[in-house]
CSV table of C-alpha atoms and ligand atoms in Angstrom, one decimal:
chain,number,residue,atom,x,y,z
Y,1,MET,CA,103.1,9.1,56.1
Y,2,GLY,CA,99.4,8.9,56.8
Y,3,SER,CA,97.8,5.9,58.4
Y,4,VAL,CA,96.0,3.1,56.5
Y,5,VAL,CA,92.6,1.6,57.4
Y,6,CYS,CA,92.2,-2.0,56.4
Y,7,LYS,CA,88.9,-3.7,56.2
Y,8,PHE,CA,88.9,-7.5,55.8
Y,9,GLY,CA,85.8,-9.1,54.4
Y,10,GLY,CA,84.2,-12.5,55.4
Y,11,SER,CA,86.4,-14.6,53.1
Y,12,SER,CA,89.5,-13.0,54.6
Y,13,VAL,CA,88.6,-14.2,58.1
Y,14,ALA,CA,86.9,-17.5,57.1
Y,15,ASP,CA,89.4,-19.6,58.9
Y,16,ALA,CA,92.7,-19.5,60.8
Y,17,ASP,CA,94.9,-19.7,57.7
Y,18,GLN,CA,93.1,-16.7,56.1
Y,19,ILE,CA,93.6,-14.8,59.4
Y,20,LYS,CA,97.3,-15.6,59.3
Y,21,LYS,CA,97.4,-14.0,55.8
Y,22,ILE,CA,96.0,-10.8,57.5
Y,23,GLY,CA,98.8,-11.0,60.0
Y,24,SER,CA,101.5,-10.8,57.2
Y,25,ILE,CA,99.6,-8.1,55.4
Y,26,ILE,CA,99.5,-5.9,58.5
Y,27,ARG,CA,103.1,-6.6,59.5
Y,28,SER,CA,104.3,-5.7,56.0
Y,29,ASP,CA,103.3,-2.1,56.4
Y,30,THR,CA,103.5,-0.2,59.7
Y,31,ASN,CA,101.0,2.4,58.4
Y,32,ARG,CA,98.3,-0.3,58.4
Y,33,ARG,CA,97.1,0.5,61.9
Y,34,PHE,CA,93.3,0.4,61.9
Y,35,ILE,CA,91.6,-2.9,61.1
Y,36,VAL,CA,87.9,-3.4,60.6
Y,37,VAL,CA,86.6,-7.0,60.2
Y,38,SER,CA,83.6,-8.8,59.0
Y,39,ALA,CA,82.3,-12.1,60.5
Y,40,PRO,CA,83.7,-15.3,59.1
Y,41,GLY,CA,82.3,-15.9,55.6
Y,42,LYS,CA,82.3,-18.9,53.3
Y,43,ARG,CA,85.4,-21.1,53.1
Y,44,HIS,CA,84.0,-22.7,49.9
Y,45,LYS,CA,80.9,-22.4,47.7
Y,46,ASP,CA,78.7,-24.6,49.8
Y,47,ASP,CA,79.8,-23.3,53.2
Y,48,GLN,CA,77.7,-21.1,55.5
Y,49,LYS,CA,78.3,-17.6,56.6
Y,50,ILE,CA,78.4,-17.0,60.3
Y,51,THR,CA,76.0,-14.0,59.9
Y,52,ASP,CA,73.4,-16.1,58.1
Y,53,LEU,CA,73.6,-18.8,60.9
Y,54,LEU,CA,73.2,-16.1,63.6
Y,55,TYR,CA,70.1,-14.7,61.8
Y,56,LEU,CA,68.8,-18.2,61.7
Y,57,CYS,CA,69.5,-18.7,65.5
Y,58,HIS,CA,67.6,-15.5,66.2
Y,59,GLU,CA,64.6,-16.5,64.1
Y,60,LEU,CA,64.4,-19.9,65.8
Y,61,ALA,CA,64.8,-18.4,69.3
Y,62,ALA,CA,62.0,-15.9,68.5
Y,63,GLN,CA,59.7,-18.8,67.8
Y,64,GLY,CA,60.7,-20.5,71.0
Y,65,LEU,CA,62.6,-23.2,68.9
Y,66,ASP,CA,65.8,-25.0,69.7
Y,67,ILE,CA,68.9,-23.2,68.4
Y,68,SER,CA,71.5,-25.9,69.2
Y,69,GLU,CA,72.0,-27.1,65.7
Y,70,PRO,CA,72.9,-23.8,64.0
Y,71,PHE,CA,74.7,-22.5,67.1
Y,72,HIS,CA,76.8,-25.7,67.2
Y,73,ILE,CA,78.1,-24.8,63.7
Y,74,VAL,CA,78.9,-21.3,64.9
Y,75,ARG,CA,80.7,-22.6,68.0
Y,76,GLU,CA,82.7,-25.1,66.1
Y,77,ARG,CA,83.8,-22.5,63.6
Y,78,TYR,CA,85.1,-20.1,66.2
Y,79,LEU,CA,86.7,-22.8,68.2
Y,80,GLU,CA,88.5,-24.1,65.2
Y,81,ILE,CA,89.8,-20.6,64.3
Y,82,ALA,CA,90.8,-19.9,67.9
Y,83,CYS,CA,92.7,-23.2,68.0
Y,84,GLY,CA,94.4,-22.6,64.7
Y,85,LEU,CA,95.6,-19.2,65.9
Y,86,LYS,CA,96.6,-20.5,69.4
Y,87,ASN,CA,94.4,-17.9,70.9
Y,88,SER,CA,94.5,-17.0,74.6
Y,89,LEU,CA,90.8,-16.1,74.9
Y,90,ASP,CA,88.3,-18.2,76.7
Y,91,MET,CA,86.2,-18.7,73.5
Y,92,GLN,CA,84.0,-21.4,75.1
Y,93,ALA,CA,82.9,-18.9,77.7
Y,94,LEU,CA,82.3,-16.1,75.2
Y,95,LEU,CA,80.3,-18.3,73.0
Y,96,LYS,CA,78.2,-19.6,75.9
Y,97,LYS,CA,77.3,-16.0,76.8
Y,98,VAL,CA,76.2,-15.3,73.2
Y,99,GLU,CA,74.1,-18.5,73.1
Y,100,GLN,CA,72.4,-17.6,76.4
Y,101,ARG,CA,71.6,-14.1,75.2
Y,102,ILE,CA,70.1,-15.5,72.0
Y,103,ILE,CA,67.9,-17.9,73.9
Y,104,SER,CA,66.8,-15.2,76.3
Y,105,GLY,CA,65.5,-13.1,73.5
Y,106,ALA,CA,68.3,-10.7,72.4
Y,107,SER,CA,67.4,-8.4,69.5
Y,108,MET,CA,68.0,-9.5,65.9
Y,109,ASP,CA,70.7,-6.8,65.4
Y,110,TYR,CA,72.5,-7.8,68.6
Y,111,VAL,CA,72.6,-11.5,67.6
Y,112,ALA,CA,73.8,-10.7,64.0
Y,113,SER,CA,76.5,-8.3,65.4
Y,114,ARG,CA,78.1,-11.1,67.4
Y,115,GLY,CA,79.7,-12.5,64.3
Y,116,GLU,CA,81.9,-9.4,63.8
Y,117,HIS,CA,82.3,-8.9,67.6
Y,118,LEU,CA,83.8,-12.4,68.2
Y,119,CYS,CA,85.9,-12.2,65.1
Y,120,ALA,CA,87.4,-8.9,66.1
Y,121,LEU,CA,88.3,-10.2,69.5
Y,122,LEU,CA,90.1,-13.2,68.0
Y,123,LEU,CA,92.0,-11.0,65.5
Y,124,ALA,CA,93.0,-8.4,68.1
Y,125,ASP,CA,94.3,-11.2,70.3
Y,126,TYR,CA,96.2,-12.8,67.4
Y,127,LEU,CA,97.8,-9.5,66.3
Y,128,GLY,CA,98.4,-8.1,69.8
Y,129,ALA,CA,96.2,-5.2,68.9
Y,130,ALA,CA,93.8,-3.1,71.0
Y,131,PHE,CA,90.1,-4.2,70.6
Y,132,ILE,CA,87.6,-1.3,70.3
Y,133,ASP,CA,84.0,-2.3,70.6
Y,134,ALA,CA,82.0,-0.6,67.7
Y,135,ALA,CA,79.1,-0.2,70.1
Y,136,GLU,CA,81.1,2.4,72.0
Y,137,VAL,CA,82.2,4.5,69.0
Y,138,ILE,CA,79.8,4.0,66.1
Y,139,LYS,CA,76.6,5.8,67.1
Y,140,PHE,CA,73.2,5.7,65.3
Y,141,LEU,CA,70.5,8.4,65.3
Y,142,ASN,CA,66.9,7.3,65.6
Y,143,ASN,CA,66.4,7.4,61.9
Y,144,SER,CA,69.3,4.9,61.4
Y,145,ARG,CA,71.7,7.4,60.1
Y,146,VAL,CA,75.2,7.6,61.6
Y,147,ASP,CA,75.5,10.3,64.3
Y,148,ASP,CA,78.3,12.8,63.7
Y,149,ILE,CA,79.5,12.2,67.3
Y,150,THR,CA,80.8,8.9,65.9
Y,151,TYR,CA,83.8,10.8,64.4
Y,152,THR,CA,84.7,12.5,67.7
Y,153,LEU,CA,84.4,9.2,69.6
Y,154,LEU,CA,86.6,7.4,67.2
Y,155,LYS,CA,89.2,10.1,67.2
Y,156,GLU,CA,89.3,10.0,71.0
Y,157,ARG,CA,89.7,6.2,71.1
Y,158,LEU,CA,92.1,5.7,68.2
Y,159,GLY,CA,95.5,7.0,69.4
Y,160,GLU,CA,98.5,8.3,67.6
Y,161,GLU,CA,100.2,5.0,67.8
Y,162,GLY,CA,99.4,1.3,68.1
Y,163,LEU,CA,97.3,-1.2,66.3
Y,164,TYR,CA,93.5,-1.3,66.6
Y,165,VAL,CA,90.9,-3.8,65.6
Y,166,ILE,CA,87.2,-2.7,65.3
Y,167,PRO,CA,84.4,-5.0,64.5
Y,168,GLY,CA,82.5,-3.9,61.4
Y,169,PHE,CA,78.7,-3.9,60.6
Y,170,TYR,CA,77.3,-2.5,63.9
Y,171,GLY,CA,77.2,0.3,66.3
Y,172,SER,CA,74.7,1.3,68.9
Y,173,THR,CA,71.8,3.8,69.5
Y,174,GLU,CA,71.5,6.6,72.0
Y,175,LYS,CA,70.0,4.0,74.3
Y,176,ASN,CA,73.0,1.8,73.8
Y,177,GLU,CA,71.0,-0.8,71.9
Y,178,ILE,CA,73.0,-2.6,69.2
Y,179,ARG,CA,72.1,-1.6,65.7
Y,180,THR,CA,73.5,-3.0,62.4
Y,181,PHE,CA,74.0,-1.5,59.0
Y,182,SER,CA,72.5,-3.4,56.0
Y,183,ARG,CA,74.1,-6.6,54.9
Y,184,GLY,CA,77.8,-6.2,53.9
Y,185,GLY,CA,77.9,-3.1,56.1
Y,186,SER,CA,81.4,-3.6,57.4
Y,187,ASP,CA,82.5,-1.7,54.3
Y,188,ILE,CA,80.7,1.3,55.8
Y,189,THR,CA,82.4,0.9,59.2
Y,190,GLY,CA,85.7,0.9,57.4
Y,191,ALA,CA,84.9,4.1,55.5
Y,192,ILE,CA,83.7,5.8,58.7
Y,193,VAL,CA,87.0,4.8,60.5
Y,194,ALA,CA,89.0,6.1,57.5
Y,195,LYS,CA,87.2,9.4,57.7
Y,196,ALA,CA,87.7,9.7,61.4
Y,197,VAL,CA,91.5,9.1,61.3
Y,198,SER,CA,91.9,11.0,57.9
Y,199,ALA,CA,93.5,7.9,56.5
Y,200,LYS,CA,95.9,8.1,53.6
Y,201,VAL,CA,94.0,5.2,52.0
Y,202,TYR,CA,91.2,2.9,52.9
Y,203,GLU,CA,92.1,-0.6,51.9
Y,204,ASN,CA,89.2,-3.0,51.4
Y,205,TRP,CA,90.6,-6.5,51.4
Y,206,THR,CA,88.4,-9.2,49.8
Y,207,ASP,CA,88.9,-12.3,47.6
Y,208,VAL,CA,89.3,-10.7,44.2
Y,209,SER,CA,92.0,-8.3,43.0
Y,210,GLY,CA,89.6,-5.4,42.5
Y,211,PHE,CA,87.1,-4.8,39.7
Y,212,LEU,CA,87.4,-6.2,36.2
Y,213,MET,CA,86.5,-4.1,33.2
Y,214,SER,CA,83.7,-6.5,32.2
Y,215,ASP,CA,81.9,-9.6,33.3
Y,216,PRO,CA,84.3,-12.6,33.2
Y,217,ARG,CA,81.4,-15.0,32.6
Y,218,ILE,CA,80.8,-13.4,29.3
Y,219,VAL,CA,84.0,-11.6,28.2
Y,220,SER,CA,87.0,-13.9,28.3
Y,221,ASN,CA,89.8,-12.5,30.5
Y,222,PRO,CA,88.6,-8.9,31.0
Y,223,LYS,CA,91.4,-6.5,32.1
Y,224,PRO,CA,91.6,-5.4,35.7
Y,225,MET,CA,90.3,-1.9,36.4
Y,226,ARG,CA,93.3,-0.1,38.0
Y,227,GLU,CA,91.6,3.3,38.7
Y,228,VAL,CA,88.0,4.3,38.8
Y,229,THR,CA,86.2,7.3,40.1
Y,230,TYR,CA,83.4,7.3,42.7
Y,231,ARG,CA,81.0,8.5,40.0
Y,232,GLU,CA,82.0,5.7,37.7
Y,233,ILE,CA,81.6,3.1,40.4
Y,234,ARG,CA,78.1,4.3,41.1
Y,235,GLU,CA,77.2,3.7,37.4
Y,236,LEU,CA,78.9,0.3,37.4
Y,237,ALA,CA,77.3,-0.8,40.7
Y,238,TYR,CA,73.9,0.0,39.2
Y,239,MET,CA,74.4,-2.8,36.8
Y,240,GLY,CA,75.6,-5.2,39.5
Y,241,ALA,CA,79.3,-4.8,39.7
Y,242,ASN,CA,79.1,-5.2,43.5
Y,243,VAL,CA,82.4,-5.9,45.2
Y,244,PHE,CA,81.8,-3.1,47.6
Y,245,HIS,CA,78.9,-1.8,49.6
Y,246,GLU,CA,77.6,1.3,47.7
Y,247,GLU,CA,76.8,3.3,50.8
Y,248,ALA,CA,80.5,3.0,51.9
Y,249,ILE,CA,81.5,5.6,49.4
Y,250,PHE,CA,79.7,8.4,51.1
Y,251,PRO,CA,81.8,8.9,54.3
Y,252,VAL,CA,85.1,9.2,52.3
Y,253,HIS,CA,83.7,10.9,49.1
Y,254,GLY,CA,85.2,14.3,48.6
Y,255,LEU,CA,87.9,13.9,51.3
Y,256,ASN,CA,90.6,12.7,49.0
Y,257,ILE,CA,90.8,9.3,50.7
Y,258,PRO,CA,91.1,6.7,48.0
Y,259,ILE,CA,89.5,3.2,48.5
Y,260,ASN,CA,91.8,0.5,47.4
Y,261,ILE,CA,90.1,-2.9,46.7
Y,262,ARG,CA,92.7,-5.6,47.4
Y,263,ASN,CA,92.9,-9.4,47.4
Y,264,THR,CA,94.0,-11.1,50.7
Y,265,ASN,CA,94.9,-14.2,48.7
Y,266,SER,CA,97.1,-12.2,46.3
Y,267,PRO,CA,98.4,-9.3,48.4
Y,268,ASP,CA,100.9,-8.1,45.8
Y,269,ASP,CA,98.2,-7.3,43.2
Y,270,PRO,CA,97.7,-3.6,43.2
Y,271,GLY,CA,93.9,-4.0,43.0
Y,272,THR,CA,91.5,-1.2,42.1
Y,273,MET,CA,91.8,2.4,43.3
Y,274,ILE,CA,88.5,4.2,43.7
Y,275,VAL,CA,89.4,7.9,43.6
Y,276,ASP,CA,87.7,11.3,43.4
Y,277,LYS,CA,89.3,12.2,40.1
Y,278,ARG,CA,91.4,10.3,37.6
Y,279,ASP,CA,93.5,11.2,34.7
Y,280,THR,CA,91.3,10.1,31.8
Y,281,GLY,CA,94.4,9.7,29.6
Y,282,GLY,CA,94.7,6.4,31.4
Y,283,GLY,CA,91.5,5.2,29.6
Y,284,ILE,CA,88.3,6.7,28.2
Y,285,VAL,CA,86.2,3.8,29.3
Y,286,VAL,CA,86.6,2.0,32.6
Y,287,GLY,CA,84.0,-0.7,32.4
Y,288,ILE,CA,81.3,-2.3,30.3
Y,289,VAL,CA,78.6,-4.1,32.3
Y,290,GLY,CA,75.1,-5.2,31.6
Y,291,LYS,CA,72.1,-7.0,32.9
Y,292,THR,CA,69.2,-9.0,31.4
Y,293,ASN,CA,65.5,-9.2,32.3
Y,294,PHE,CA,64.2,-5.7,31.5
Y,295,SER,CA,60.9,-4.8,29.9
Y,296,LEU,CA,59.9,-1.8,27.8
Y,297,ILE,CA,56.6,-0.1,28.3
Y,298,PHE,CA,55.8,1.8,25.1
Y,299,ILE,CA,53.1,4.5,24.8
Y,300,GLU,CA,52.1,6.3,21.7
Y,301,LYS,CA,49.7,9.2,21.4
Y,302,LEU,CA,49.4,11.7,18.6
Y,303,LEU,CA,50.4,15.2,19.6
Y,304,MET,CA,51.7,14.0,22.9
Y,305,ASN,CA,54.4,16.7,22.9
Y,306,ARG,CA,51.8,19.4,23.2
Y,307,GLU,CA,50.0,17.8,26.1
Y,308,LEU,CA,51.1,19.5,29.4
Y,309,GLY,CA,51.6,17.0,32.3
Y,310,PHE,CA,51.6,13.8,30.1
Y,311,GLY,CA,54.9,12.6,31.6
Y,312,ARG,CA,53.7,13.4,35.1
Y,313,ARG,CA,50.5,11.4,34.7
Y,314,LEU,CA,52.4,8.5,33.2
Y,315,PHE,CA,54.8,8.3,36.2
Y,316,GLU,CA,51.9,8.7,38.6
Y,317,ILE,CA,50.3,5.7,37.2
Y,318,LEU,CA,53.5,3.7,37.5
Y,319,GLU,CA,53.8,4.9,41.1
Y,320,SER,CA,50.3,3.9,41.9
Y,321,HIS,CA,51.1,0.4,40.8
Y,322,GLY,CA,54.3,0.4,42.9
Y,323,ILE,CA,56.5,0.2,39.9
Y,324,SER,CA,59.9,1.8,39.9
Y,325,PHE,CA,61.5,2.7,36.6
Y,326,GLU,CA,65.0,2.6,35.3
Y,327,HIS,CA,65.1,4.9,32.2
Y,328,ALA,CA,62.6,6.8,30.1
Y,329,PRO,CA,63.8,7.5,26.5
Y,330,SER,CA,61.1,9.5,24.6
Y,331,GLY,CA,60.2,10.7,21.1
Y,332,ILE,CA,57.7,13.3,19.8
Y,333,ASP,CA,54.6,11.3,20.1
Y,334,THR,CA,56.0,8.3,22.0
Y,335,MET,CA,57.4,7.6,25.4
Y,336,SER,CA,58.9,4.5,26.6
Y,337,VAL,CA,59.8,3.4,30.1
Y,338,ILE,CA,62.2,0.7,30.9
Y,339,VAL,CA,61.5,-1.3,34.0
Y,340,ARG,CA,62.9,-4.5,35.5
Y,341,ASP,CA,60.7,-7.6,34.7
Y,342,ASP,CA,60.1,-8.4,38.4
Y,343,GLN,CA,58.4,-4.9,38.8
Y,344,LEU,CA,55.6,-6.0,36.4
Y,345,LYS,CA,54.8,-9.4,37.9
Y,346,GLY,CA,51.1,-9.9,38.0
Y,347,LYS,CA,50.5,-6.2,37.1
Y,348,LYS,CA,50.8,-6.1,33.3
Y,349,ARG,CA,47.1,-6.4,32.2
Y,350,VAL,CA,45.8,-3.8,34.7
Y,351,LEU,CA,48.7,-1.5,34.0
Y,352,ILE,CA,48.0,-1.5,30.2
Y,353,GLU,CA,44.3,-0.8,30.9
Y,354,ASP,CA,45.1,2.1,33.2
Y,355,LEU,CA,47.7,3.6,30.9
Y,356,LYS,CA,45.3,3.4,27.9
Y,357,LYS,CA,42.3,4.8,29.9
Y,358,ILE,CA,44.0,7.6,32.0
Y,359,LEU,CA,46.4,8.8,29.3
Y,360,ASN,CA,43.9,8.2,26.5
Y,361,ALA,CA,46.8,6.7,24.6
Y,362,ASP,CA,46.6,5.5,21.0
Y,363,ARG,CA,48.8,2.5,21.7
Y,364,VAL,CA,50.3,0.9,24.8
Y,365,GLU,CA,52.5,-2.1,24.6
Y,366,ILE,CA,54.8,-4.0,27.0
Y,367,GLU,CA,57.6,-6.0,25.5
Y,368,ASN,CA,60.0,-8.0,27.6
Y,369,GLY,CA,63.3,-9.8,26.9
Y,370,PHE,CA,65.6,-6.8,26.9
Y,371,ALA,CA,69.2,-6.5,28.1
Y,372,LEU,CA,70.8,-3.2,29.0
Y,373,ILE,CA,74.5,-2.6,28.6
Y,374,THR,CA,76.2,0.4,30.1
Y,375,THR,CA,79.5,1.7,29.0
Y,376,VAL,CA,81.1,3.9,31.6
Y,377,GLY,CA,84.0,6.3,31.7
Y,378,GLU,CA,84.6,9.9,32.7
Y,379,GLY,CA,86.8,10.1,29.6
Y,380,MET,CA,83.7,9.9,27.4
Y,381,ALA,CA,82.4,13.3,28.5
Y,382,TYR,CA,82.7,16.1,25.9
Y,383,ARG,CA,84.7,13.8,23.6
Y,384,PRO,CA,83.4,13.3,20.0
Y,385,GLY,CA,83.3,9.9,18.4
Y,386,ILE,CA,82.7,7.7,21.4
Y,387,ALA,CA,79.1,6.8,20.6
Y,388,ALA,CA,80.1,6.3,16.9
Y,389,ARG,CA,82.7,3.8,18.0
Y,390,LEU,CA,80.2,2.0,20.2
Y,391,PHE,CA,77.5,1.8,17.6
Y,392,THR,CA,79.9,0.8,14.9
Y,393,ALA,CA,81.1,-2.1,17.1
Y,394,LEU,CA,77.5,-3.3,17.5
Y,395,ALA,CA,76.7,-2.9,13.8
Y,396,GLU,CA,79.7,-5.0,12.9
Y,397,VAL,CA,78.4,-7.9,14.9
Y,398,ASN,CA,74.9,-7.4,13.5
Y,399,VAL,CA,73.3,-6.3,16.8
Y,400,ASN,CA,70.2,-4.1,16.5
Y,401,ILE,CA,70.1,-1.4,19.1
Y,402,ARG,CA,66.5,-1.0,20.5
Y,403,ILE,CA,67.2,1.6,23.2
Y,404,ILE,CA,69.7,4.4,23.5
Y,405,ASP,CA,70.1,6.4,26.6
Y,406,GLN,CA,73.0,8.7,27.7
Y,407,GLY,CA,73.2,10.2,31.2
Y,408,SER,CA,73.5,14.0,31.1
Y,409,SER,CA,76.8,13.8,32.9
Y,410,GLU,CA,78.0,12.0,29.7
Y,411,ILE,CA,79.9,9.4,31.6
Y,412,ASN,CA,77.7,6.6,30.5
Y,413,ILE,CA,76.0,5.3,27.4
Y,414,ILE,CA,73.3,2.7,27.9
Y,415,VAL,CA,72.1,0.6,25.0
Y,416,GLY,CA,69.2,-1.8,25.2
Y,417,VAL,CA,69.4,-4.9,23.0
Y,418,GLU,CA,67.3,-8.1,22.7
Y,419,ALA,CA,68.4,-10.7,25.3
Y,420,LYS,CA,69.6,-13.1,22.5
Y,421,ASP,CA,72.1,-10.4,21.4
Y,422,TYR,CA,73.3,-9.6,24.9
Y,423,GLU,CA,76.6,-11.6,25.1
Y,424,ARG,CA,77.6,-10.7,21.5
Y,425,ALA,CA,77.0,-7.0,22.2
Y,426,LEU,CA,78.9,-6.9,25.4
Y,427,ASN,CA,81.9,-8.6,23.8
Y,428,ALA,CA,81.8,-6.3,20.8
Y,429,ILE,CA,81.8,-3.1,23.0
Y,430,TYR,CA,84.5,-4.5,25.2
Y,431,GLN,CA,86.7,-5.2,22.2
Y,432,ALA,CA,86.1,-1.7,20.8
Y,433,PHE,CA,87.3,0.1,24.0
Y,434,CYS,CA,89.5,-2.1,26.0
Q,505,LIG,N1,78.7,-10.0,58.3
Q,505,LIG,C1,77.8,-9.1,57.7
Q,505,LIG,C2,77.1,-9.7,56.4
Q,505,LIG,O1,77.4,-10.9,56.2
Q,505,LIG,C3,78.4,-7.8,57.4
Q,505,LIG,C4,79.6,-7.8,56.5
Q,505,LIG,O2,80.2,-8.9,56.3
Q,505,LIG,O3,80.1,-6.7,56.0
Q,505,LIG,O4,76.4,-9.1,55.8
């Protein structure tokens, strides 16, 4: 039996009771030997995350301002957890040291990393596990990429037996300066550890039982997603299905290490398995997700199709205005580009002028108020009738489709509809496939 890497997110370490749940999860399976933790997150909607408070402390200290108020909240939080766990660590002294380092000008990454560092110390003590400081094993190159030496170091330190706790989110540079990943980066640490120990599975414990097949705010009671491939997750994440840090897929992709998204508050739920390949017999479509606030830039020019370099010039203009685009469905004499509304802020008028002038276009228009819905599933590729089913579902609820785009991998179909039709359309597609 291979080993299991378990990463516990901020809500799973938010207080002593949550950490006790981790204890029973770990004890219930002896293969769960490598534990990666986040910093304590929110206990309720209006609570504060330790990492946010630490960033605030750093910002205040950098301006020579008093950090006692936010640091007091940090201190109380850790002391409360330590007390609830009957910890044997001298938490007061550890916190004092961190406070002093912040005041004396420690780097932002160092300050932020202390959230995970202290949390891992507490958890290791509670579980009777060995604590491994991520600064000693997760190494960054100068360009912020993870150095391959990381895997050798991890293998050396993580033995054949025993239980280990490693703080997530940070590592160190060649000069031993602390460096963090982007926010939510403990997921990446977990994936790196999973690769290093060739884990049987990488369990990512959070506060939901995996992914749902659609947005529960719009579709009532969407079904849970049991199995999904890395490629499908990428497509879904693009539309905001973000339970998991996107970059965390890369270390384990192609190694046959599935990622299992699990719920600390409901440990018996199987959660969602993210795998390299799935049997599409289990479902053609895995998810239907969408987003509003898109605009359509429409350009018409007679004989456009014969004009060499037209597309290049169009995208150069967008680039010169710092606009990144999402999709670009085109016709014979027309091209349209879909962009997020925020990309056009304050730029619309000049952009239209430039497009007309440089492209010598007959017509340039920008229309906003669009929603995009993507239907994702490896099972859709090379299978006739899927698009027909999708379009029929929309026709039946009287939704007009303004944009159609299918990725060349054929694992997604994106439709653009007017924002007013968004919820109706999402529900209709969900009912047609799930
Ligand atoms: N604590 C960090 C954050 O809040 C990293 C993590 O939780 O993964 O972003």
